[in-house]
């Protein structure tokens, strides 16, 4: 496990749980340096004061906020540490909400919360079991890296996880991105559901970063003075399928073939387009009914005529 990036406590009403915050994810991206193409020399960036031209170390540099043009206010780490925030050293739980009420768009970085010492064992387990039994998540406030944040606490296996969340005013509205209204047939929806069923999986742990693997091969080849292997030719794509149902049918067949499923696989069959029954024109129906009524009326009148004496 990596080193903790923050130490403090979870504030749960009057209950306090000492914890350490540990990053829950790691970045496997390959990083590059900038070099001079001609001689391979490293390109470096130096921090230089624009007033006296002196190159500075990190210890000589503080944050600055521009209150007006060319007017900066220096903010030191001590200024930030002394701010009167109740969340400066605490993850303060402010509410408990249903897990499904949280929009995934709001969720950011993830951190594991490790109990700090023997005193944290019982309250840590208490909060974990309470969240599990209630099927709820905790909404909390905390301060990290120079700003107060909104967080989400949930249970992962036997540990508590903290997700940073965006504030409501940081989420852009997708309203302008929605497509114009269009009619969708029930058979098309059924076709999409059949495709979802054909592509359904319960475990996605087998997916890997193929781009990173290919990039590692390129770097290894270049390090040995070799030319990287040429990329395989992409398979030719067929003509564009305009018909939506035809595209769904082809997609389901492709998904089944890629999984090696035969015709007896437990996948819903693609629905056939629904046929609309032909309707008899209303005028003819009305005419037939009117003629039938007139005939019945004549028969009734004939039966009711008195016999001649």
Coordinates of C-alpha atoms in Angstrom, one line a residue:
X1 CA 0.0 0.0 0.0
X2 CA 1.2 3.6 -0.7
X3 CA 2.0 6.0 2.1
X4 CA -1.0 7.9 3.6
X5 CA -1.6 11.3 2.1
X6 CA -3.7 12.7 5.0
X7 CA -4.4 11.8 8.6
X8 CA -7.3 12.9 10.7
X9 CA -10.6 11.5 11.9
X10 CA -14.1 10.7 10.7
X11 CA -16.7 12.7 12.7
X12 CA -19.8 10.6 13.0
X13 CA -22.2 12.6 15.3
X14 CA -20.4 12.5 18.6
X15 CA -18.3 9.4 17.5
X16 CA -14.8 10.0 16.3
X17 CA -12.8 7.5 14.3
X18 CA -9.1 8.2 13.8
X19 CA -8.1 7.3 10.2
X20 CA -5.4 7.6 7.6
X21 CA -6.3 8.4 3.9
X22 CA -4.6 6.2 1.3
X23 CA -5.1 6.5 -2.5
X24 CA -7.3 3.6 -3.7
X25 CA -6.1 3.8 -7.3
X26 CA -2.7 4.1 -9.1
X27 CA -1.8 5.5 -12.5
X28 CA -0.1 3.1 -14.9
X29 CA 0.2 5.6 -17.8
X30 CA 3.6 5.8 -19.4
X31 CA 5.2 9.2 -18.9
X32 CA 7.5 10.9 -21.4
X33 CA 10.3 13.4 -21.1
X34 CA 10.9 16.1 -23.6
X35 CA 14.3 15.8 -25.4
X36 CA 16.1 17.6 -28.1
X37 CA 15.7 15.6 -31.3
X38 CA 19.1 16.5 -32.7
X39 CA 21.3 15.4 -29.8
X40 CA 18.9 13.7 -27.3
X41 CA 19.5 16.4 -24.6
X42 CA 16.8 16.8 -21.9
X43 CA 14.6 19.8 -22.1
X44 CA 14.2 21.2 -18.6
X45 CA 12.1 24.0 -17.1
X46 CA 13.5 26.3 -14.5
X47 CA 11.5 28.4 -12.1
X48 CA 12.9 32.0 -12.5
X49 CA 11.6 35.2 -10.9
X50 CA 10.7 37.6 -13.6
X51 CA 11.9 40.6 -11.6
X52 CA 15.4 39.7 -10.6
X53 CA 16.0 36.7 -13.0
X54 CA 17.0 34.5 -10.1
X55 CA 16.4 30.7 -10.3
X56 CA 14.4 29.6 -7.3
X57 CA 13.9 26.4 -5.3
X58 CA 10.5 25.1 -4.2
X59 CA 11.2 26.4 -0.6
X60 CA 11.4 29.9 -1.9
X61 CA 8.0 29.8 -3.8
X62 CA 4.5 30.3 -2.3
X63 CA 1.1 30.4 -3.9
X64 CA -0.2 33.8 -5.1
X65 CA -3.7 35.1 -5.9
X66 CA -4.1 37.9 -8.5
X67 CA -6.5 40.3 -6.9
X68 CA -6.0 42.9 -9.7
X69 CA -3.8 43.1 -12.8
X70 CA -0.2 42.7 -11.8
X71 CA -1.2 42.7 -8.1
X72 CA -0.6 39.4 -6.3
X73 CA -1.3 38.4 -2.7
X74 CA 1.0 35.7 -1.4
X75 CA -0.7 32.8 0.4
X76 CA 1.6 30.5 2.5
X77 CA 1.0 26.9 3.6
X78 CA 0.7 28.3 7.1
X79 CA -2.2 30.5 6.0
X80 CA -4.0 27.6 4.6
X81 CA -3.3 25.3 7.6
X82 CA -4.6 28.0 10.0
X83 CA -8.0 28.5 8.3
X84 CA -10.9 28.1 10.6
X85 CA -12.4 25.1 8.9
X86 CA -14.1 22.3 11.0
X87 CA -13.1 19.9 8.2
X88 CA -9.4 20.8 8.2
X89 CA -8.5 17.7 10.2
X90 CA -11.8 15.8 10.0
X91 CA -14.0 14.0 7.5
X92 CA -17.3 15.4 8.8
X93 CA -20.4 13.2 7.9
X94 CA -23.3 15.5 7.2
X95 CA -26.0 13.1 5.9
X96 CA -26.9 9.6 4.9
X97 CA -28.6 9.0 1.6
X98 CA -29.6 6.1 -0.7
X99 CA -26.7 5.0 -2.8
X100 CA -28.8 5.2 -6.0
X101 CA -29.5 8.9 -5.4
X102 CA -25.9 9.8 -6.2
X103 CA -25.2 10.8 -9.8
X104 CA -22.0 9.0 -10.9
X105 CA -21.0 12.1 -12.8
X106 CA -20.3 13.8 -9.5
X107 CA -17.8 11.1 -8.3
X108 CA -14.1 11.9 -8.5
X109 CA -10.9 10.3 -7.0
X110 CA -11.1 7.4 -4.6
X111 CA -9.3 6.8 -1.3
X112 CA -9.2 4.0 1.3
X113 CA -9.7 4.9 4.9
X114 CA -7.5 3.0 7.2
X115 CA -8.3 2.9 11.0
X116 CA -5.5 4.6 12.9
X117 CA -4.7 2.6 16.0
X118 CA -6.6 0.3 18.3
X119 CA -9.0 3.1 19.4
X120 CA -10.4 3.2 15.9
X121 CA -11.2 -0.5 15.6
X122 CA -14.7 -0.6 17.2
X123 CA -16.2 2.7 15.8
X124 CA -14.7 1.9 12.4
X125 CA -16.5 -1.5 12.4
X126 CA -19.7 0.1 13.7
X127 CA -19.9 2.6 10.9
X128 CA -19.1 0.0 8.3
X129 CA -21.8 -2.4 9.5
X130 CA -24.3 0.4 9.8
X131 CA -23.8 1.4 6.2
X132 CA -24.0 -2.2 5.1
X133 CA -27.3 -2.8 6.9
X134 CA -28.9 0.4 5.8
X135 CA -27.8 0.1 2.2
X136 CA -27.0 3.8 2.4
X137 CA -23.9 5.9 1.8
X138 CA -22.6 8.8 3.9
X139 CA -22.1 12.3 2.5
X140 CA -19.2 14.1 4.1
X141 CA -17.2 17.3 4.0
X142 CA -13.4 17.3 4.2
X143 CA -10.4 19.5 3.3
X144 CA -7.7 18.2 1.1
X145 CA -5.0 19.8 -1.0
X146 CA -6.0 23.4 -0.4
X147 CA -9.7 23.2 -0.7
X148 CA -12.8 21.9 1.1
X149 CA -14.5 19.0 -0.7
X150 CA -17.7 17.1 -0.7
X151 CA -17.2 13.3 -0.2
X152 CA -19.0 10.0 -0.4
X153 CA -18.3 7.2 2.1
X154 CA -19.2 3.7 1.2
X155 CA -18.2 0.1 2.1
X156 CA -15.9 -2.0 -0.2
X157 CA -15.3 -5.5 1.2
X158 CA -14.1 -4.8 4.8
X159 CA -12.9 -1.3 4.3
X160 CA -14.4 2.2 4.1
X161 CA -13.9 4.1 0.9
X162 CA -14.0 7.8 0.4
X163 CA -14.8 9.3 -3.0
X164 CA -14.3 13.0 -3.6
X165 CA -17.4 14.5 -5.2
X166 CA -18.0 17.6 -7.4
X167 CA -20.1 20.3 -5.8
X168 CA -23.5 20.8 -7.5
X169 CA -22.5 24.0 -9.2
X170 CA -19.6 22.3 -10.9
X171 CA -21.8 19.9 -12.9
X172 CA -22.6 21.2 -16.4
X173 CA -26.2 20.6 -17.7
X174 CA -26.5 18.1 -20.5
X175 CA -29.8 19.6 -21.6
X176 CA -28.4 21.2 -24.8
X177 CA -26.8 17.9 -25.9
X178 CA -30.0 15.8 -26.0
X179 CA -31.1 14.7 -29.5
X180 CA -34.4 16.0 -30.9
X181 CA -37.5 13.9 -30.3
X182 CA -37.8 10.8 -32.5
X183 CA -40.2 7.9 -32.6
X184 CA -38.8 4.5 -31.5
X185 CA -40.6 1.3 -32.3
X186 CA -41.1 -1.3 -29.6
X187 CA -39.4 -3.9 -31.8
X188 CA -36.3 -1.7 -32.0
X189 CA -36.2 -1.4 -28.2
X190 CA -36.6 -5.2 -27.9
X191 CA -33.7 -5.6 -30.4
X192 CA -31.5 -3.3 -28.3
X193 CA -32.4 -5.4 -25.2
X194 CA -31.4 -8.6 -27.1
X195 CA -28.1 -7.0 -28.0
X196 CA -27.5 -6.0 -24.4
X197 CA -28.3 -9.6 -23.3
X198 CA -25.8 -11.0 -25.9
X199 CA -23.1 -8.6 -24.7
X200 CA -23.9 -9.1 -21.0
X201 CA -21.0 -9.9 -18.5
X202 CA -20.8 -10.3 -14.8
X203 CA -17.0 -9.9 -14.5
X204 CA -15.0 -7.2 -16.4
X205 CA -11.6 -7.8 -14.6
X206 CA -10.1 -9.4 -17.8
X207 CA -10.1 -6.1 -19.7
X208 CA -6.6 -4.6 -20.0
X209 CA -4.9 -1.5 -21.5
X210 CA -3.8 -2.7 -25.0
X211 CA -2.5 0.7 -25.9
X212 CA -0.1 0.7 -23.0
X213 CA 1.1 -2.9 -23.9
X214 CA 1.7 -1.8 -27.5
X215 CA 3.5 1.3 -26.3
X216 CA 5.8 -0.8 -24.1
X217 CA 6.7 -2.9 -27.1
X218 CA 7.6 0.2 -29.1
X219 CA 9.8 1.5 -26.3
X220 CA 11.5 -1.9 -25.8
X221 CA 12.3 -2.1 -29.6
X222 CA 13.6 1.4 -29.7
X223 CA 15.8 0.8 -26.7
X224 CA 17.4 -2.2 -28.5
X225 CA 18.0 -0.1 -31.6
X226 CA 15.3 -1.9 -33.6
X227 CA 12.3 -0.6 -35.5
X228 CA 9.0 -1.3 -33.9
X229 CA 6.8 -4.0 -35.4
X230 CA 4.3 -2.6 -37.9
X231 CA 0.8 -2.3 -36.7
X232 CA -1.5 -5.1 -38.0
X233 CA -3.9 -3.9 -40.7
X234 CA -7.4 -3.2 -39.4
X235 CA -10.1 -5.5 -40.8
X236 CA -12.1 -3.9 -43.5
X237 CA -15.5 -2.7 -42.4
X238 CA -18.6 -3.6 -44.3
X239 CA -20.9 -1.1 -45.8
X240 CA -22.7 1.2 -43.5
X241 CA -25.9 -0.3 -42.3
X242 CA -28.7 2.3 -42.4
X243 CA -31.6 0.2 -41.2
X244 CA -31.6 0.1 -37.4
X245 CA -33.1 -3.3 -37.0
X246 CA -30.6 -4.8 -39.5
X247 CA -27.8 -3.2 -37.5
X248 CA -29.1 -4.7 -34.3
X249 CA -29.5 -8.1 -35.9
X250 CA -25.9 -8.0 -37.2
X251 CA -24.6 -6.8 -33.9
X252 CA -26.3 -9.7 -32.0
X253 CA -24.9 -12.2 -34.4
X254 CA -21.4 -10.7 -34.1
X255 CA -21.6 -10.7 -30.3
X256 CA -22.6 -14.4 -30.3
X257 CA -19.9 -15.3 -32.7
X258 CA -17.2 -13.5 -30.7
X259 CA -18.1 -15.5 -27.6
X260 CA -18.3 -18.8 -29.5
X261 CA -22.0 -19.2 -28.7
X262 CA -24.0 -21.6 -30.8
X263 CA -27.6 -21.5 -31.8
X264 CA -28.7 -23.0 -28.5
X265 CA -27.1 -20.3 -26.4
X266 CA -29.3 -18.7 -23.7
X267 CA -29.8 -15.4 -25.5
X268 CA -33.1 -13.8 -26.3
X269 CA -34.1 -14.1 -29.9
X270 CA -34.2 -11.0 -31.9
X271 CA -37.8 -9.7 -32.2
X272 CA -39.4 -9.5 -35.6
X273 CA -40.9 -6.3 -36.7
X274 CA -44.5 -6.1 -35.7
X275 CA -47.1 -6.2 -38.5
X276 CA -50.0 -3.8 -38.4
X277 CA -53.4 -5.4 -39.1
X278 CA -55.2 -4.0 -42.1
X279 CA -58.2 -1.9 -41.0
X280 CA -61.5 -2.0 -43.0
X281 CA -62.4 1.5 -44.2
X282 CA -64.9 3.1 -41.8
X283 CA -67.3 4.3 -44.5
X284 CA -67.9 0.7 -45.9
X285 CA -68.5 -0.6 -42.4
X286 CA -71.0 2.1 -41.7
X287 CA -72.7 1.5 -45.0
X288 CA -73.1 -2.2 -44.3
X289 CA -74.5 -1.6 -40.9
X290 CA -77.0 0.9 -42.3
X291 CA -78.2 -1.5 -45.0
X292 CA -78.6 -4.2 -42.4
X293 CA -80.7 -2.0 -40.3
X294 CA -83.0 -1.0 -43.3
X295 CA -83.5 -4.7 -44.2
X296 CA -84.4 -5.6 -40.6
X297 CA -86.9 -2.7 -40.4
X298 CA -88.6 -3.8 -43.6
X299 CA -89.0 -7.3 -42.2
X300 CA -90.4 -6.0 -38.9
X301 CA -92.9 -3.8 -40.8
X302 CA -94.1 -6.7 -43.0
X303 CA -94.8 -8.9 -39.9
X304 CA -96.8 -6.1 -38.2
X305 CA -99.3 -5.4 -41.1
X306 CA -102.9 -6.4 -40.1
X307 CA -104.5 -9.2 -42.1
X308 CA -107.4 -8.3 -44.5
X309 CA -110.9 -9.4 -43.1

